[in-house]
Coordinates of C-alpha atoms and ligand atoms in Angstrom, one line a residue:
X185 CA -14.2 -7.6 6.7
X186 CA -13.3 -9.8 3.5
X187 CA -14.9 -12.6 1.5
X188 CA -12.4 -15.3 2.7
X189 CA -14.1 -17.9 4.8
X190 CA -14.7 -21.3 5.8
X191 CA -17.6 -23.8 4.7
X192 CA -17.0 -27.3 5.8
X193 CA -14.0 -27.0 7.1
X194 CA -12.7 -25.7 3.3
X195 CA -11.6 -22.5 3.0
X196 CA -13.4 -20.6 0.4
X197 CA -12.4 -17.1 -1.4
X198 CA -15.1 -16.0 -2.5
X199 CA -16.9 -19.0 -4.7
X200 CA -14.0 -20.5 -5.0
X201 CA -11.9 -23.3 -3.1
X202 CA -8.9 -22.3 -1.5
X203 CA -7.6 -25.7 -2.3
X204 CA -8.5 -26.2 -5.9
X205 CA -6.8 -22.8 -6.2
X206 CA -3.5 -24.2 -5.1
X207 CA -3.7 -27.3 -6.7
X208 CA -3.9 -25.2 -10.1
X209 CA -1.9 -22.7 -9.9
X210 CA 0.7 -23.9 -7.9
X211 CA 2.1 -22.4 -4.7
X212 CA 3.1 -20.2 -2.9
X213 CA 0.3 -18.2 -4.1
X214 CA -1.3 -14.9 -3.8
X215 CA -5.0 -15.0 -4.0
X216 CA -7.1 -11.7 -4.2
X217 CA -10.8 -11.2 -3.6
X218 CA -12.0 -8.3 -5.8
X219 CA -15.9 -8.3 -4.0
X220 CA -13.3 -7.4 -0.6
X221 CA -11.6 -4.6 -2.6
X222 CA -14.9 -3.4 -3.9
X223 CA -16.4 -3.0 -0.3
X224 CA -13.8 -1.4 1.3
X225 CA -13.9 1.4 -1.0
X226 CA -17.3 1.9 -0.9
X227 CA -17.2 1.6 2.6
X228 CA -14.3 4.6 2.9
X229 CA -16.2 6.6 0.9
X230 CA -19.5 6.4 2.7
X231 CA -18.1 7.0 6.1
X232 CA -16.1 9.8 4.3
X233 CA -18.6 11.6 1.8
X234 CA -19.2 14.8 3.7
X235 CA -15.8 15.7 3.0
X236 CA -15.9 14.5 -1.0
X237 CA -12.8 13.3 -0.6
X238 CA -10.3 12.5 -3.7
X239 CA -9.3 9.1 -2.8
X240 CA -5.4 8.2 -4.0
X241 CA -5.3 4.5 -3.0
X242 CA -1.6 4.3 -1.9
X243 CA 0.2 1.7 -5.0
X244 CA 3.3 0.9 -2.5
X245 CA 0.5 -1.4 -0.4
X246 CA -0.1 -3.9 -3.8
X247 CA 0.6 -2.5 -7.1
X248 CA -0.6 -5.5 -9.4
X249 CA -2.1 -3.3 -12.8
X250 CA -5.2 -5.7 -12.4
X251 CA -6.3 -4.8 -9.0
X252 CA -5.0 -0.6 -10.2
X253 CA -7.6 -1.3 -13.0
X254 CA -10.2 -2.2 -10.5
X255 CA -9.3 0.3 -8.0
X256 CA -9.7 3.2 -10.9
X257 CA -12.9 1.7 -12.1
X258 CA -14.0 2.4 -8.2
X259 CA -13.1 6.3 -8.8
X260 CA -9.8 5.9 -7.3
X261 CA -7.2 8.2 -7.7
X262 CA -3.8 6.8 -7.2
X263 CA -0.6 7.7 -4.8
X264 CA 2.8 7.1 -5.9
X265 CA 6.0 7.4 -4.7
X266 CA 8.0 6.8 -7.9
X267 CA 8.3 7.1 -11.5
X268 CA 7.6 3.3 -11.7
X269 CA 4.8 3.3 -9.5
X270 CA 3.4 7.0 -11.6
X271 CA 4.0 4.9 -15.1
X272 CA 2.1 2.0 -13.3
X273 CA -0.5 3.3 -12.4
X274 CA -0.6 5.3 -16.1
X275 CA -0.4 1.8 -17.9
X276 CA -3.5 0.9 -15.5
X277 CA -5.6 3.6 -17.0
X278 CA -5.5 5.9 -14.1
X279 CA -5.1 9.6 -16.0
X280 CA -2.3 12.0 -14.2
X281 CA -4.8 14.5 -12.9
X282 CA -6.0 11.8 -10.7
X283 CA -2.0 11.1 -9.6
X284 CA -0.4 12.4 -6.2
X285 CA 3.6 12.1 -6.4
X286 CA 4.6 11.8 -3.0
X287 CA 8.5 10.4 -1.8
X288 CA 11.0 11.9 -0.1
X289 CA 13.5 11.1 -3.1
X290 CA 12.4 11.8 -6.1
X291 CA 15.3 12.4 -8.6
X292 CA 15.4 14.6 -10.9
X293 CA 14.0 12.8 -14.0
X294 CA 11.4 11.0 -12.5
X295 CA 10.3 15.0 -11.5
X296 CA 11.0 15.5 -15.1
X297 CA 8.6 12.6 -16.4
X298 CA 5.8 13.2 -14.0
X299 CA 5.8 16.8 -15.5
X300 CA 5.7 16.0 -19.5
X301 CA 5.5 12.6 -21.6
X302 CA 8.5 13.2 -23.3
X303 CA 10.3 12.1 -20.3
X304 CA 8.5 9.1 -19.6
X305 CA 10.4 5.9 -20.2
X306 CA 7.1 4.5 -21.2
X307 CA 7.7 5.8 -24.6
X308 CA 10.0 2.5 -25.5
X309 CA 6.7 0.4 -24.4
X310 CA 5.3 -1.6 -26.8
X311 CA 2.9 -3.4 -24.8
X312 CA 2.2 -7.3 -24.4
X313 CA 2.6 -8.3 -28.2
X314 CA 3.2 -5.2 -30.5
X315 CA 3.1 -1.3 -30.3
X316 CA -0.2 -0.2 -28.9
X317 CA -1.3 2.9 -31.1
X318 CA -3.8 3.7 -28.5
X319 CA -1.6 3.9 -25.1
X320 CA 1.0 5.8 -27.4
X321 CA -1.7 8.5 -28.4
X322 CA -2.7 8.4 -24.4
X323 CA 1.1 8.8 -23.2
X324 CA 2.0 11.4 -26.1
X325 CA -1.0 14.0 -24.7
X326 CA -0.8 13.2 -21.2
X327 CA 0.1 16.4 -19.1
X328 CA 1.6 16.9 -15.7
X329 CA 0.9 14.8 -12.4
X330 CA -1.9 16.6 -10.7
X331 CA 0.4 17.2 -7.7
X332 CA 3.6 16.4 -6.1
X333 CA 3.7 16.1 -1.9
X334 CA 7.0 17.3 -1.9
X335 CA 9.1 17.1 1.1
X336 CA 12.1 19.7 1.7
X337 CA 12.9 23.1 0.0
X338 CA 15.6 21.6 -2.1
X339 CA 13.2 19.4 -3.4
X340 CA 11.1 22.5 -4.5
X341 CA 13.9 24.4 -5.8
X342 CA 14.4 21.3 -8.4
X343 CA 11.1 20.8 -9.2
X344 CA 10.5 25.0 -9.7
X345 CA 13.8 24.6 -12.3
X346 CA 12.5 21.4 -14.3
X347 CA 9.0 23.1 -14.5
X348 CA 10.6 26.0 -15.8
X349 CA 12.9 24.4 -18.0
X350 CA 9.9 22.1 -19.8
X351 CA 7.7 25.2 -19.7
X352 CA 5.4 24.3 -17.4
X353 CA 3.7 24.4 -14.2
X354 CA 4.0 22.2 -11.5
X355 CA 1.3 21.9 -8.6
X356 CA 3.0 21.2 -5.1
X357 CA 1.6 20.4 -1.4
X358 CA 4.0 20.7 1.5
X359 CA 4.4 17.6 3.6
X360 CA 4.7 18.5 7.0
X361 CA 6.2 16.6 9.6
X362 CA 3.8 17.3 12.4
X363 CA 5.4 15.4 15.3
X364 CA 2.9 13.2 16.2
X365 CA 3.5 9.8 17.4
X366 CA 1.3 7.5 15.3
X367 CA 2.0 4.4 17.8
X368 CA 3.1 1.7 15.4
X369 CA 6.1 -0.1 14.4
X370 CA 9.2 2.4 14.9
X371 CA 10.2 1.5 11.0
X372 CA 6.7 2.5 9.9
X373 CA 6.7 5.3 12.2
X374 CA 6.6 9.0 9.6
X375 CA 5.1 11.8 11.4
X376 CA 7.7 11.9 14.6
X377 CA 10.2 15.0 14.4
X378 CA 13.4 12.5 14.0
X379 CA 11.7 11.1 11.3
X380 CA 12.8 11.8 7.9
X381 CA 9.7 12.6 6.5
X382 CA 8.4 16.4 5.4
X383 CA 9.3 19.7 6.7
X384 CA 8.6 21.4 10.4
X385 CA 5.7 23.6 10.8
X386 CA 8.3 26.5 11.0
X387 CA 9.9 25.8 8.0
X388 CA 6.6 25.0 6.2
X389 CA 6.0 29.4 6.3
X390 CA 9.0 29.9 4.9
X391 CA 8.7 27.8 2.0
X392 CA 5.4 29.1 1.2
X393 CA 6.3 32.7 0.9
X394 CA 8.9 31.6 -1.2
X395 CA 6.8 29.0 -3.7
X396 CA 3.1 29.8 -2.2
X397 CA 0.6 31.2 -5.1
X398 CA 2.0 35.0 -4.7
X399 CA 5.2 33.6 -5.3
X400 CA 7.9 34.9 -8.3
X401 CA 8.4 31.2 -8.4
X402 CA 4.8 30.5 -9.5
X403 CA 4.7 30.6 -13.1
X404 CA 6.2 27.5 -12.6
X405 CA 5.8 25.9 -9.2
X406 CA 2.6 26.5 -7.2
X407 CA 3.0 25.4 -4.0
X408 CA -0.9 25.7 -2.5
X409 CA -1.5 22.7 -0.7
X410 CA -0.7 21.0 3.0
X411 CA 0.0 16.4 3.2
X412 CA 0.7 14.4 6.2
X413 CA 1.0 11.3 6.7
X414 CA 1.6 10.2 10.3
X415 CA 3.0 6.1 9.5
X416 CA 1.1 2.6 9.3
X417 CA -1.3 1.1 10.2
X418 CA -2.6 3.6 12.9
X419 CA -5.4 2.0 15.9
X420 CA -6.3 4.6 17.0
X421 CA -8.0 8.1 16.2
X422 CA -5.8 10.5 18.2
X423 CA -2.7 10.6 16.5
X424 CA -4.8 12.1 13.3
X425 CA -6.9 14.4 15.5
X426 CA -3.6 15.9 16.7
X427 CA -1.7 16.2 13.5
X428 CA -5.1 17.6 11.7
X429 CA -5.3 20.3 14.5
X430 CA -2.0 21.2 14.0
X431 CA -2.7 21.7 10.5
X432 CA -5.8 23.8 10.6
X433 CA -3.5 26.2 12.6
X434 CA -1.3 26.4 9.6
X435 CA -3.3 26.9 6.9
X436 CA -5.1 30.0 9.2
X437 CA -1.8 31.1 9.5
X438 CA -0.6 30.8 6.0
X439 CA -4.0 32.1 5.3
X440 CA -3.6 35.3 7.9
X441 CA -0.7 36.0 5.1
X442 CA -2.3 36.0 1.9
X443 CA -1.6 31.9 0.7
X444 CA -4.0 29.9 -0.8
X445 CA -4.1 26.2 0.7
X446 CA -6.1 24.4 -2.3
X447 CA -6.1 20.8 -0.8
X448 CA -5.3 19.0 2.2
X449 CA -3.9 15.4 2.3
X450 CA -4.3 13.4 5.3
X451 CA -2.3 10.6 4.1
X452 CA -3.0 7.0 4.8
X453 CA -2.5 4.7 7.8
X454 CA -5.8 3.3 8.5
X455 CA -5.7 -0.3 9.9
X456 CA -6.7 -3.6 8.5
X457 CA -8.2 -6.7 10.1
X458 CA -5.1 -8.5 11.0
X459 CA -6.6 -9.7 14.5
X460 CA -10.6 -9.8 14.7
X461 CA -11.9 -6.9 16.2
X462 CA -8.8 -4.8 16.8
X463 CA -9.2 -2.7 14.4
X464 CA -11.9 0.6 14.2
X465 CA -14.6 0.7 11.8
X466 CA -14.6 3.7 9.1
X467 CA -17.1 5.4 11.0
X468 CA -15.0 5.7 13.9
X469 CA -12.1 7.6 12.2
X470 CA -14.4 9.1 10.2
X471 CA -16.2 10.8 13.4
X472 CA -13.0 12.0 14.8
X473 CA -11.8 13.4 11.3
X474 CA -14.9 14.7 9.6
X475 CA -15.7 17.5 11.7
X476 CA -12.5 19.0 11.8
X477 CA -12.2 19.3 8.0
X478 CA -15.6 20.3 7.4
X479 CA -15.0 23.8 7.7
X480 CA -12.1 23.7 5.3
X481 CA -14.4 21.7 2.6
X482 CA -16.9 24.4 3.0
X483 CA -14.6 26.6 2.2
X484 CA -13.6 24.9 -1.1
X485 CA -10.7 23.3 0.3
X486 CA -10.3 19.8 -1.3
X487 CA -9.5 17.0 1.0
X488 CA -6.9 13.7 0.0
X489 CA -6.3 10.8 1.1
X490 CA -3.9 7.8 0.5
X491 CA -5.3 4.6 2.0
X492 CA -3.3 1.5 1.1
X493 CA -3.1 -1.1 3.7
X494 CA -7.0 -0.8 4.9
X495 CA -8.6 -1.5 1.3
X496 CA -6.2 -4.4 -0.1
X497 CA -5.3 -5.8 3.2
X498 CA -7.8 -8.0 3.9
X499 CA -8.3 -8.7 0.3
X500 CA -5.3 -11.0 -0.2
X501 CA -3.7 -14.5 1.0
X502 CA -1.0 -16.2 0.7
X503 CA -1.2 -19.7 0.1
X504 CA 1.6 -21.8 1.0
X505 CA 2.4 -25.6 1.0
X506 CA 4.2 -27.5 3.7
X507 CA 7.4 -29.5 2.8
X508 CA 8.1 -30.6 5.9
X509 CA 8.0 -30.6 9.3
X510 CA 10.7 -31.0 12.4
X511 CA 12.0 -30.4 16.1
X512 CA 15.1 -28.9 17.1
X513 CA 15.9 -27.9 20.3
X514 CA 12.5 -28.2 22.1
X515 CA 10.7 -26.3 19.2
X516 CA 8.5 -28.0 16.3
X517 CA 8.8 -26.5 12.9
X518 CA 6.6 -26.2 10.3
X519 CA 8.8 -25.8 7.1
X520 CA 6.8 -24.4 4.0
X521 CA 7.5 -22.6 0.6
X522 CA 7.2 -19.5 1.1
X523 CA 8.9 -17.3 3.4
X524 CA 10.5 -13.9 4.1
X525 CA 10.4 -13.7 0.3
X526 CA 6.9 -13.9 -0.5
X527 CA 5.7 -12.2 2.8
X528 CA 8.6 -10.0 4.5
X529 CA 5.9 -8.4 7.1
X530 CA 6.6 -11.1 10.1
X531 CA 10.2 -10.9 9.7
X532 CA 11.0 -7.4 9.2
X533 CA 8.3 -5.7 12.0
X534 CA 7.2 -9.1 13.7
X535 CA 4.0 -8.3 12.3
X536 CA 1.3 -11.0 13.2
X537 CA -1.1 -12.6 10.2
X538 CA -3.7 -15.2 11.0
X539 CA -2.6 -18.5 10.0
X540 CA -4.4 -21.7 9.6
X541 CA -4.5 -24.4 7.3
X542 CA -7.5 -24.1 4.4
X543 CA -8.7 -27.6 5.2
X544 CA -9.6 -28.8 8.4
X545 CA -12.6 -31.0 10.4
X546 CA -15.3 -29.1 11.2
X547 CA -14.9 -28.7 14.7
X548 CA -11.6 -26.5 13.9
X549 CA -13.1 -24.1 11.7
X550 CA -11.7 -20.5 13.5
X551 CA -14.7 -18.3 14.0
X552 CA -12.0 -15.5 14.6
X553 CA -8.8 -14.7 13.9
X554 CA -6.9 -14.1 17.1
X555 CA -2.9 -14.7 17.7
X556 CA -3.9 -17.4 20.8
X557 CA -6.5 -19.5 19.4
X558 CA -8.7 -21.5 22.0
X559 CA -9.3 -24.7 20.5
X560 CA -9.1 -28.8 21.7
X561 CA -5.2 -30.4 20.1
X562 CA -3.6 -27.1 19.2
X563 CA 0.1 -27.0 19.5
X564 CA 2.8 -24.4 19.3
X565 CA 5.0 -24.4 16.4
X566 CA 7.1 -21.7 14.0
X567 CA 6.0 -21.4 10.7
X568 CA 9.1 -20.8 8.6
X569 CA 9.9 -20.4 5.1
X570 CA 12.7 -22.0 2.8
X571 CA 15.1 -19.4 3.4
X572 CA 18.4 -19.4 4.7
X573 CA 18.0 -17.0 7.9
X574 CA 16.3 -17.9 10.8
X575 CA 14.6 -14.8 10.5
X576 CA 12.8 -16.4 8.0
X577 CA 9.5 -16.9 9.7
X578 CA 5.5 -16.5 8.9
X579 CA 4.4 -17.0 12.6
X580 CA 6.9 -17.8 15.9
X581 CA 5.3 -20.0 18.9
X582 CA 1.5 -20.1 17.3
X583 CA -0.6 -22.8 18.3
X584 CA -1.8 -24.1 15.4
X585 CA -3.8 -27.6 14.1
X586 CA -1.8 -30.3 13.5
X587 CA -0.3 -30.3 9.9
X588 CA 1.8 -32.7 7.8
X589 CA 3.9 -32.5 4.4
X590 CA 1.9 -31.6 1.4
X591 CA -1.0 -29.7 3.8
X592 CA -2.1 -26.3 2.6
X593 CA -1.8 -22.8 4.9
X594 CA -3.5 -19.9 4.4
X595 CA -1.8 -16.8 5.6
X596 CA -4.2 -13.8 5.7
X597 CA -4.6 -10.6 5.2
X598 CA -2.0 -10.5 3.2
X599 CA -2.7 -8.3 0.2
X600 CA -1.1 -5.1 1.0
X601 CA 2.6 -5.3 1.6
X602 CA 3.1 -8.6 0.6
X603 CA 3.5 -9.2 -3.3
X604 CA 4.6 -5.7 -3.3
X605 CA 7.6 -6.4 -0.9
X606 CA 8.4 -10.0 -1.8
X607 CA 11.9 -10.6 -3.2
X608 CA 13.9 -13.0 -5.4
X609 CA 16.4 -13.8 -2.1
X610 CA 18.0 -17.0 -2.6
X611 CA 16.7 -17.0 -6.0
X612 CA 13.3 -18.1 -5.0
X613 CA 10.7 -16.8 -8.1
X614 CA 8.3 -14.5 -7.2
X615 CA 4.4 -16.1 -6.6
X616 CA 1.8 -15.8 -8.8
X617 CA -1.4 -13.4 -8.4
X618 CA -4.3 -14.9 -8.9
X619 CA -7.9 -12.3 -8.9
X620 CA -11.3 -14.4 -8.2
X621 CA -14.6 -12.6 -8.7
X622 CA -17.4 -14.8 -7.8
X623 CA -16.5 -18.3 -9.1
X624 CA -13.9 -17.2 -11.2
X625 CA -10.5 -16.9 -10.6
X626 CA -7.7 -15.7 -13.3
X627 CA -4.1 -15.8 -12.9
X628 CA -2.9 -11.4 -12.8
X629 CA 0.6 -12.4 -12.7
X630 CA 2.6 -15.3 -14.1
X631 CA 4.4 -17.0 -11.3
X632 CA 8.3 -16.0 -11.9
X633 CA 10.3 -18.3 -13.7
X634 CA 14.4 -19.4 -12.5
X635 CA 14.9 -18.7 -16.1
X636 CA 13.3 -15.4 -16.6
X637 CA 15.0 -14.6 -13.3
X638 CA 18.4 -15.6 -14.6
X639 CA 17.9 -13.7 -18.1
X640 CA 18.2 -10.3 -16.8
X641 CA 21.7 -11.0 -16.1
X642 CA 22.0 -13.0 -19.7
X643 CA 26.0 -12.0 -21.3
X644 CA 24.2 -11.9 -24.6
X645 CA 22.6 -8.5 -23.0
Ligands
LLP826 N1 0.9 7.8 2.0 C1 2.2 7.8 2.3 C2 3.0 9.1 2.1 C3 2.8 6.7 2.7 O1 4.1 6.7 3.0 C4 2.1 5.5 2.9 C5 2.7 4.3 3.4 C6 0.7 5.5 2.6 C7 0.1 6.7 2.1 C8 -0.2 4.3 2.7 O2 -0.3 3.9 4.0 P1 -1.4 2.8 4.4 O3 -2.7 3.3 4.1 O4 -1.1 1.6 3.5 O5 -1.1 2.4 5.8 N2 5.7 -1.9 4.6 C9 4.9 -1.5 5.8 C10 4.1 -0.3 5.6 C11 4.8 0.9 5.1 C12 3.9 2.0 4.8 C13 4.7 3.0 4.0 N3 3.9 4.2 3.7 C14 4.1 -2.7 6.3 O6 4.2 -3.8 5.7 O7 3.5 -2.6 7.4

């Protein structure tokens, strides 16, 4: 589901022309729908509300502060998996009871930030133009991130000794690696036992009679709570069914020996429309996962979760320009400006996006958005970017309307992982974000500049 479509044979975003959009503000171009964002957390939470869940949308998927803004406004909490992605989401107004730390890395002063503002590099921000008296107030009394999903005992250990150290005490939950194949791409795949995500189910006992509530340790570490998160984007409902039933039997066991489990996390994973009608509604995960965590709800028991890809997904384009087009070798190329560094998906999992131009006659206006499209004068080309690899690519072998130089693509569903991956490789700036709510649209992120590139690595510095 999203608010990108087509009306006579134009490409719309909401009210607003794909086209026009590129024609102002240049391309390659992200463009977000916020009405898409909007529903897609409504929708979670509807399927979800027996459980009450606390909702951290995952900031690794797109971590523009505009969209964290909007997300927050929703009632979003926010997952992070570093001290830049914590102070992020901070700037964007989320407060750190509402923050999940998770990473399997966390040194030892981004612990040390995360636990008290006096750590926090955020204290040499002065804001867009001039100290900001209020976010200093803010920063100065904020307290400790509401948890961190930590992920092996010498993690604990360090986070036990910085708590202690600042005076304070830390919340943990234990991410267990409950090895259960999740069925996606093997780099994306977390939950598998040769992963190196989390901690065994074995080990998980261990570690919670040594930092569980009736702990020494827990003056300063309370380790009460269980996350998993089984890898991205999951199809299908099993692989959470099994990993959820392995975790009721640990937290009865831990139980059985006197530990409080306070929350559960059930991480995220949950698919996005990449392909029409591939991927399951809400309500179908939601019927396989509800009723095994009602009974913990009812028992007080707060349930997490850490959806990224399946709220900003669909939400996002890219919008990319072709420069030219070629044949080599029996193949016809479609050469545009953007490539593996504005969209890294295709080339780094040979993930598939939709693409099609965003204008075409009216008899090619897709109805679906399928990786063989069935249509009159289609032909097969590779849509590649400006890079020097040839595993630079958007799409490989995709039949495709014909295009020329100057014609406009649209690449969807790209919102999460895209911007947030994109790189400066071969000194390509990054693209601009641009945020449309009805029949406006306004820029979130200046388009990267060669010089503001090159001025990080200034010799006057
Ligand atoms: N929680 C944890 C602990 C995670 O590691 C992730 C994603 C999420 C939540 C959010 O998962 P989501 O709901 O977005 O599926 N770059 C890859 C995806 C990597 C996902 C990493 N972890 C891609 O472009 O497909």
């Amino acid at each position: 589901m999203d608010h990108f479509r087509y009306q006579n044979g134009e490409l719309v975003c909401e009210g607003v022309s794909a086209t026009a959009l590129a024609d102002r503000f240049g391309t390659p171009l992200y463009v977000y729908s916020a009405a898409t964002i909007r529903e897609h957390v409504t929708r979670l939470r509807t399927a979800f509300a027996a459980l009450s869940p606390k909702i951290c949308y995952a900031v690794k998927a797109n971590g523009n502060l505009h969209l964290l803004r909007l997300l927050s406004s929703l009632g979003c909490g926010m997952d992070v998996v570093s001290l830049g992605e914590l102070e992020r989401a901070f700037v964007a107004g989320v407060e750190m009871d509402r923050i999940v730390f998770a990473g399997v890395g966390k040194g030892e002063q981004e612990i040390r930030a995360a636990l008290s503002p006096v750590h926090s590099p955020m204290r040499d921000w002065r804001g867009g133009d001039g100290p900001d008296a209020a976010f200093a107030a803010r920063l100065a009394k904020r307290g400790s991130v509401s948890c961190f999903n930590a992920e092996s005992e010498q993690e604990l250990e360090v986070i036990a000794r910085v708590a202690e150290e600042l005076g304070v005490t830390a919340r943990a939950a234990l991410r267990i690696n409950p090895d259960v194949d999740a069925y996606t791409h093997a780099y994306t795949t977390t939950g598998k036992a040769d992963n190196k995500f989390g901690v065994t189910i074995d080990r998980a006992i261990a570690l919670f009679d040594r930092f569980g509530s009736r702990s020494r340790s827990a003056r300063h570490l309370v380790l009460d709570g269980l996350h998993v998160h089984l890898g991205s984007p999951i199809y299908t409902t099993e692989p959470y069914v099994a990993a959820i039933r392995k975790l009721l039997v640990l937290e009865h066991e831990l139980r059985a020996r006197g530990h409080a489990v306070r929350s559960v996390d059930i991480g995220g994973g949950f698919a996005a429309d990449y392909e029409t009608g591939k991927t399951p509604a809400y309500d179908t995960y939601a019927a396989a996962i509800v009723p095994l965590l009602l009974p913990l709800v009812e028992r007080g028991v707060q349930i997490v979760m850490e959806p990224g890809r399946t709220i900003v997904a669909n939400a996002g384009v890219l919008l990319t320009r072709v420069r030219y087009t070629k044949h080599n070798g029996g193949k016809h190329f479609v050469v545009c400006d953007a490539g593996m560094n504005a969209l890294i998906r295709p080339a780094l999992y040979e993930a598939f996006h939709f693409i099609w131009p965003a204008r075409v006659p009216a008899e090619l206006t897709p109805t679906e958005r399928r990786s063989e499209m069935n249509m009159p004068g289609l032909n097969p080309v590779d849509v590649v970017g400006p890079i020097c690899e040839s595993g630079d690519f958007l799409a490989q072998a995709r039949k495709l309307p014909r295009v020329d130089p100057g014609s406009l693509l649209c690449v969807f569903s790209a919102g999460a992982y895209g911007m947030s991956m994109a790189s400066n490789y071969n000194d390509q700036p990054l693209p601009a974000e641009v945020l449309v709510e009805g029949d406006r649209a306004s820029v979130i992120r200046e388009r990267q500049t060669i010089v503001g590139i090159l001025e990080a690595e200034s010799p006057r510095r």
